[in-house]
XYZ file of N, CA and C in Angstrom:
504
model
N 0.853 -1.180 0.000
C 0.000 0.000 0.000
C 0.886 1.226 0.000
N 0.488 2.229 -0.781
C 1.197 3.499 -0.838
C 0.334 4.524 -0.117
N 0.917 5.269 0.801
C 0.173 6.289 1.532
C 0.203 7.594 0.752
N -0.960 8.084 0.318
C -0.989 9.358 -0.403
C -0.440 10.484 0.475
N 0.178 11.493 -0.140
C 0.849 12.538 0.628
C -0.080 13.522 1.326
N -1.308 13.664 0.873
C -2.185 14.675 1.438
C -3.153 14.033 2.438
N -3.307 14.673 3.589
C -4.155 14.147 4.652
C -5.570 13.850 4.148
N -6.107 14.724 3.287
C -7.477 14.534 2.809
C -7.608 13.341 1.849
N -6.479 12.794 1.417
C -6.495 11.627 0.530
C -6.205 10.326 1.275
N -6.137 10.376 2.597
C -5.734 9.205 3.385
C -6.618 7.990 3.133
N -7.875 8.217 2.769
C -8.779 7.089 2.535
C -8.749 6.599 1.086
N -7.914 7.211 0.259
C -7.825 6.818 -1.148
C -7.026 5.520 -1.275
N -7.312 4.784 -2.319
C -6.665 3.496 -2.551
C -5.513 3.655 -3.526
N -4.326 3.270 -3.104
C -3.157 3.279 -3.981
C -2.192 2.214 -3.479
N -1.817 1.312 -4.356
C -0.885 0.274 -3.963
C -0.168 -0.263 -5.181
N 0.933 -0.936 -4.929
C 1.737 -1.551 -5.983
C 1.608 -3.064 -5.835
N 1.315 -3.731 -6.946
C 1.225 -5.191 -6.969
C 2.236 -5.680 -7.995
N 3.237 -6.396 -7.537
C 4.266 -6.906 -8.449
C 3.806 -8.214 -9.087
N 4.247 -8.445 -10.317
C 4.023 -9.726 -10.974
C 2.618 -9.990 -11.458
N 1.829 -8.949 -11.703
C 0.463 -9.147 -12.197
C 0.489 -9.818 -13.573
N 1.428 -9.406 -14.407
C 1.637 -10.027 -15.717
C 2.998 -10.701 -15.745
N 3.077 -11.830 -16.392
C 4.353 -12.514 -16.593
C 5.131 -11.792 -17.696
N 6.461 -11.897 -17.700
C 7.264 -11.214 -18.726
C 6.807 -11.512 -20.158
N 6.417 -12.754 -20.429
C 5.976 -13.082 -21.792
C 4.636 -12.424 -22.128
N 3.779 -12.212 -21.125
C 2.518 -11.502 -21.359
C 2.791 -10.032 -21.663
N 3.732 -9.441 -20.942
C 4.126 -8.049 -21.201
C 4.690 -7.920 -22.609
N 5.595 -8.821 -22.971
C 6.207 -8.787 -24.306
C 5.146 -8.930 -25.388
N 4.160 -9.778 -25.163
C 3.081 -9.974 -26.132
C 2.279 -8.689 -26.338
N 2.004 -7.966 -25.253
C 1.271 -6.701 -25.376
C 2.082 -5.668 -26.157
N 3.376 -5.618 -25.920
C 4.233 -4.679 -26.657
C 4.234 -5.032 -28.142
N 4.335 -6.311 -28.473
C 4.303 -6.752 -29.875
C 2.965 -6.376 -30.513
N 1.870 -6.574 -29.782
C 0.546 -6.203 -30.311
C 0.471 -4.710 -30.601
N 1.018 -3.898 -29.713
C 1.009 -2.444 -29.940
C 1.889 -2.075 -31.127
N 3.057 -2.686 -31.220
C 3.933 -2.412 -32.364
C 3.217 -2.747 -33.669
N 2.475 -3.851 -33.689
C 1.754 -4.263 -34.898
C 0.583 -3.326 -35.199
N -0.123 -2.897 -34.156
C -1.279 -2.013 -34.346
C -0.846 -0.593 -34.702
N 0.315 -0.195 -34.200
C 0.839 1.138 -34.474
C 0.672 2.088 -33.301
N 1.641 2.950 -33.169
C 1.664 3.960 -32.110
C 1.326 5.311 -32.725
N 0.667 6.170 -31.959
C 0.340 7.527 -32.414
C 0.585 8.487 -31.253
N 0.606 9.790 -31.557
C 0.731 10.778 -30.483
C -0.403 10.573 -29.487
N -0.059 10.558 -28.219
C -1.069 10.330 -27.185
C -1.958 11.552 -27.031
N -3.242 11.310 -27.047
C -4.218 12.379 -26.847
C -4.712 12.344 -25.405
N -5.260 13.455 -24.976
C -5.920 13.529 -23.675
C -7.392 13.239 -23.892
N -7.962 12.395 -23.065
C -9.402 12.174 -23.096
C -9.992 12.892 -21.906
N -10.976 13.700 -22.161
C -11.620 14.437 -21.086
C -12.847 13.674 -20.627
N -12.861 13.314 -19.342
C -13.939 12.507 -18.784
C -15.035 13.344 -18.163
N -15.840 12.670 -17.364
C -16.938 13.331 -16.665
C -16.405 14.479 -15.825
N -17.134 15.530 -15.734
C -16.721 16.663 -14.921
C -15.709 17.559 -15.601
N -15.519 17.388 -16.904
C -14.545 18.204 -17.638
C -15.200 19.367 -18.374
N -16.417 19.681 -17.999
C -17.101 20.817 -18.610
C -17.298 20.634 -20.102
N -17.004 21.687 -20.854
C -17.222 21.669 -22.304
C -16.361 20.640 -23.021
N -15.273 20.192 -22.400
C -14.378 19.230 -23.045
C -14.768 17.771 -22.776
N -15.769 17.522 -21.939
C -16.159 16.148 -21.604
C -16.399 15.341 -22.873
N -15.745 14.196 -22.951
C -15.895 13.317 -24.105
C -14.959 13.622 -25.258
N -14.193 14.696 -25.165
C -13.275 15.083 -26.242
C -11.938 14.356 -26.111
N -11.242 14.244 -27.227
C -9.899 13.674 -27.281
C -9.022 14.664 -28.039
N -8.012 15.215 -27.351
C -7.210 16.296 -27.915
C -5.727 16.022 -27.670
N -4.879 16.212 -28.698
C -3.428 16.087 -28.524
C -2.903 17.406 -27.979
N -2.259 17.352 -26.819
C -1.633 18.523 -26.201
C -0.286 18.071 -25.648
N 0.746 18.208 -26.476
C 2.075 17.703 -26.123
C 2.586 18.321 -24.824
N 2.199 19.544 -24.515
C 2.633 20.174 -23.273
C 2.094 19.481 -22.032
N 1.010 18.733 -22.181
C 0.416 18.019 -21.054
C 0.718 16.525 -21.078
N 0.781 15.959 -22.277
C 1.080 14.527 -22.413
C 1.970 14.355 -23.634
N 3.222 14.022 -23.396
C 4.195 13.872 -24.477
C 4.667 12.424 -24.505
N 3.955 11.614 -25.252
C 4.286 10.192 -25.378
C 3.564 9.646 -26.601
N 3.843 8.401 -26.910
C 3.120 7.704 -27.968
C 2.121 6.770 -27.298
N 1.024 6.483 -27.998
C -0.003 5.632 -27.401
C -0.565 4.663 -28.428
N -0.903 3.501 -27.940
C -1.637 2.504 -28.719
C -2.802 2.059 -27.844
N -3.989 2.068 -28.394
C -5.155 1.605 -27.642
C -5.530 0.205 -28.112
N -5.595 -0.713 -27.163
C -6.003 -2.089 -27.438
C -7.309 -2.360 -26.702
N -8.216 -3.039 -27.349
C -9.476 -3.434 -26.730
C -9.452 -4.949 -26.588
N -9.506 -5.427 -25.343
C -9.321 -6.853 -25.111
C -10.122 -7.293 -23.882
N -11.309 -7.832 -24.131
C -12.176 -8.297 -23.037
C -11.524 -9.431 -22.249
N -10.858 -10.357 -22.957
C -10.236 -11.505 -22.275
C -9.126 -11.039 -21.335
N -8.308 -10.099 -21.778
C -7.246 -9.566 -20.918
C -7.843 -8.845 -19.715
N -8.899 -8.080 -19.933
C -9.552 -7.378 -18.826
C -10.060 -8.378 -17.785
N -10.671 -9.468 -18.241
C -11.158 -10.499 -17.300
C -9.997 -11.150 -16.550
N -8.926 -11.475 -17.274
C -7.758 -12.107 -16.649
C -7.160 -11.206 -15.576
N -6.964 -9.934 -15.910
C -6.387 -8.999 -14.938
C -7.312 -8.799 -13.743
N -8.614 -8.697 -13.993
C -9.561 -8.524 -12.896
C -9.512 -9.738 -11.962
N -9.445 -10.943 -12.533
C -9.348 -12.152 -11.705
C -8.087 -12.128 -10.843
N -6.998 -11.605 -11.371
C -5.732 -11.554 -10.632
C -5.715 -10.441 -9.587
N -6.429 -9.359 -9.830
C -6.358 -8.189 -8.950
C -7.503 -8.076 -7.947
N -8.622 -8.677 -8.222
C -9.831 -8.412 -7.434
C -9.657 -8.663 -5.945
N -8.854 -9.640 -5.557
C -8.687 -9.923 -4.125
C -7.772 -8.911 -3.436
N -7.043 -8.107 -4.206
C -6.155 -7.111 -3.600
C -6.868 -5.786 -3.346
N -8.077 -5.651 -3.873
C -8.799 -4.380 -3.787
C -9.994 -4.538 -2.855
N -10.006 -3.759 -1.798
C -11.114 -3.806 -0.853
C -12.370 -3.234 -1.501
N -13.485 -3.933 -1.338
C -14.739 -3.429 -1.900
C -15.122 -2.094 -1.276
N -14.659 -1.827 -0.057
C -14.993 -0.557 0.594
C -14.392 0.632 -0.149
N -13.350 0.399 -0.951
C -12.745 1.481 -1.733
C -13.711 2.010 -2.787
N -14.749 1.257 -3.095
C -15.699 1.637 -4.136
C -17.050 2.067 -3.577
N -17.230 1.949 -2.281
C -18.514 2.212 -1.655
C -19.055 3.586 -2.056
N -20.304 3.709 -2.368
C -21.377 2.721 -2.228
C -21.537 1.807 -3.454
N -20.655 1.938 -4.420
C -20.727 1.093 -5.614
C -20.080 -0.258 -5.350
N -20.247 -1.181 -6.283
C -19.683 -2.521 -6.194
C -18.727 -2.726 -7.360
N -17.469 -3.123 -7.093
C -16.541 -3.361 -8.209
C -16.991 -4.579 -9.011
N -16.845 -4.503 -10.343
C -17.334 -5.612 -11.161
C -16.340 -6.099 -12.211
N -15.475 -5.220 -12.696
C -14.569 -5.627 -13.775
C -13.586 -4.508 -14.075
N -12.654 -4.801 -14.981
C -11.757 -3.778 -15.520
C -12.272 -3.359 -16.886
N -12.029 -2.116 -17.226
C -12.337 -1.604 -18.557
C -11.495 -2.380 -19.568
N -12.078 -2.754 -20.676
C -11.351 -3.534 -21.689
C -10.562 -2.658 -22.657
N -10.565 -1.349 -22.439
C -9.763 -0.435 -23.262
C -8.430 -0.199 -22.558
N -7.369 -0.717 -23.153
C -6.033 -0.568 -22.582
C -5.294 0.518 -23.346
N -4.951 1.589 -22.643
C -4.214 2.701 -23.242
C -2.740 2.490 -22.922
N -2.018 1.964 -23.894
C -0.601 1.646 -23.710
C 0.230 2.848 -24.134
N 1.072 3.329 -23.239
C 1.917 4.488 -23.529
C 3.357 4.048 -23.698
N 4.040 4.727 -24.604
C 5.462 4.462 -24.850
C 6.185 5.800 -24.776
N 7.229 5.830 -23.970
C 8.027 7.044 -23.815
C 9.376 6.832 -24.471
N 9.776 7.781 -25.294
C 11.064 7.724 -25.984
C 11.958 8.838 -25.469
N 13.250 8.688 -25.720
C 14.223 9.713 -25.327
C 13.742 11.080 -25.813
N 13.757 12.051 -24.923
C 13.383 13.412 -25.285
C 11.917 13.740 -25.064
N 11.084 12.728 -24.841
C 9.680 13.011 -24.564
C 9.526 13.372 -23.091
N 8.670 14.340 -22.827
C 8.526 14.874 -21.478
C 7.629 14.030 -20.580
N 6.797 13.173 -21.150
C 5.895 12.371 -20.332
C 4.603 13.097 -20.050
N 4.135 12.981 -18.825
C 2.827 13.468 -18.416
C 2.951 14.660 -17.480
N 2.164 15.692 -17.695
C 2.091 16.806 -16.748
C 1.166 16.391 -15.592
N 1.193 17.150 -14.525
C 0.330 16.883 -13.380
C -1.127 16.856 -13.847
N -1.864 15.849 -13.398
C -3.263 15.723 -13.789
C -3.996 14.829 -12.788
N -5.283 14.813 -12.914
C -6.126 13.905 -12.143
C -6.806 12.993 -13.149
N -6.708 11.686 -12.938
C -7.345 10.760 -13.865
C -8.852 10.986 -13.878
N -9.406 10.951 -15.071
C -10.848 11.140 -15.227
C -11.609 9.843 -15.013
N -12.898 9.969 -15.038
C -13.784 8.814 -14.942
C -14.558 8.720 -16.245
N -14.938 7.520 -16.588
C -15.767 7.360 -17.776
C -16.910 6.412 -17.442
N -17.970 6.508 -18.223
C -19.108 5.618 -18.071
C -19.183 4.756 -19.318
N -19.184 3.438 -19.131
C -19.303 2.484 -20.231
C -20.394 1.489 -19.856
N -21.391 1.365 -20.699
C -22.496 0.426 -20.459
C -23.101 0.605 -19.070
N -23.263 1.856 -18.640
C -23.893 2.140 -17.360
C -23.009 1.937 -16.146
N -21.730 1.625 -16.359
C -20.803 1.452 -15.241
C -19.790 2.590 -15.263
N -19.406 3.057 -14.077
C -18.466 4.178 -13.982
C -17.103 3.676 -13.503
N -16.061 4.212 -14.106
C -14.707 3.843 -13.670
C -14.387 4.568 -12.372
N -13.704 3.881 -11.465
C -13.366 4.471 -10.173
C -11.905 4.321 -9.804
N -11.160 3.520 -10.550
C -9.794 3.202 -10.162
C -8.942 3.090 -11.415
N -7.736 3.616 -11.357
C -6.788 3.472 -12.460
C -5.890 2.280 -12.175
N -5.749 1.407 -13.155
C -4.803 0.296 -13.071
C -3.693 0.622 -14.051
N -2.505 0.789 -13.533
C -1.354 1.177 -14.355
C -0.366 0.025 -14.369
N -0.069 -0.484 -15.555
C 0.847 -1.614 -15.709
C 2.120 -1.146 -16.387
N 3.256 -1.567 -15.869
C 4.538 -1.313 -16.533
C 4.911 -2.590 -17.269
N 5.121 -2.483 -18.581
C 5.324 -3.667 -19.415
C 6.782 -4.028 -19.628
N 7.692 -3.127 -19.320
C 9.112 -3.447 -19.515
C 9.939 -2.795 -18.419
N 11.226 -3.094 -18.435
C 12.144 -2.503 -17.470
C 13.405 -2.097 -18.216
N 14.452 -1.791 -17.476
C 15.692 -1.380 -18.120
C 15.671 0.065 -18.573
N 14.944 0.903 -17.856
C 14.865 2.317 -18.195
C 15.059 3.138 -16.928
N 15.338 4.419 -17.112
C 15.433 5.340 -15.981
C 14.175 6.182 -15.950
N 13.746 6.547 -14.761
C 12.549 7.372 -14.631
C 11.305 6.503 -14.622
N 10.194 7.109 -14.956
C 8.937 6.380 -15.043
C 8.105 6.397 -13.782
N 8.564 7.082 -12.739
C 7.785 7.126 -11.504
C 6.497 7.911 -11.724
N 5.468 7.487 -11.026
C 4.215 8.238 -10.985
C 4.224 9.011 -9.678
N 4.094 10.319 -9.765
C 4.154 11.169 -8.569
C 2.743 11.486 -8.088
N 2.457 11.109 -6.849
C 1.191 11.455 -6.213
C 1.403 12.765 -5.475
N 0.595 13.745 -5.789
C 0.785 15.062 -5.176
C -0.546 15.794 -5.106
N -0.536 16.934 -4.470
C -1.724 17.765 -4.366
C -1.944 18.469 -5.695
N -3.183 18.643 -6.088
C -3.495 19.311 -7.357
C -3.006 20.759 -7.362
N -2.913 21.367 -6.187
C -2.467 22.757 -6.056
C -0.993 22.755 -5.648
N -0.108 23.247 -6.535
C 1.331 23.265 -6.252
C 1.651 23.931 -4.923
N 0.958 25.020 -4.606
C 1.241 25.759 -3.380
C 0.964 24.898 -2.145
N -0.052 24.041 -2.227
C -0.388 23.185 -1.090
C 0.467 21.921 -1.047
N 1.033 21.532 -2.186
C 1.837 20.306 -2.238
C 3.122 20.467 -1.434
N 3.797 21.584 -1.610
C 5.008 21.927 -0.849
C 6.008 20.774 -0.765
N 6.197 20.065 -1.872
C 7.198 19.003 -1.912
C 6.838 17.743 -1.169
N 5.574 17.605 -0.781
C 5.168 16.431 -0.009
C 4.724 15.273 -0.890
N 4.917 15.377 -2.189
C 4.497 14.316 -3.100
C 5.213 13.009 -2.817
N 4.627 11.925 -3.293
C 5.185 10.585 -3.133
C 5.377 9.990 -4.519
N 6.574 9.466 -4.789
C 6.836 8.806 -6.065
C 6.528 7.318 -5.946
N 5.706 6.822 -6.865
C 5.443 5.390 -6.970
C 6.369 4.894 -8.072
N 7.334 4.072 -7.692
C 8.396 3.632 -8.596
C 8.007 2.308 -9.253
N 8.116 2.221 -10.587
C 7.822 0.947 -11.249
C 8.844 -0.111 -10.861
N 8.388 -1.351 -10.727
C 9.309 -2.448 -10.433
C 8.874 -3.701 -11.131
């Protein structure tokens, strides 16, 4: 379990689970993305995004990476079966967790790309179900960087208290 840096986020769910995918499963996903093709990563604006809700826009200043989107119901079921016991149902209250979204947004960072600016993950509604949790998978290793920084949305309030979640 990772403890979020801000007191008001103490009840939020954040943890690292090693070995969710085997190395050959990770390699297979990378091969699938290479075959499908990579494109400039766009931002998707979710619920609560005002006039931009539902839009997809490339803004390199906010997200500088390549992306491949894969839709895979079988993979979503497999991952949900592997992860469901690690996630407390109370983290979703009053809702009930049921599955993972089958849309996998695979990002690739190359030398010179800036990565992601500070943001809050959005929520989406698919078939009457709302997303409540981000599942972030690292598919390879042998790189520098890649930490996800948990911090306050307001820089002035963050005051360097952010926490880096390091891929392993």
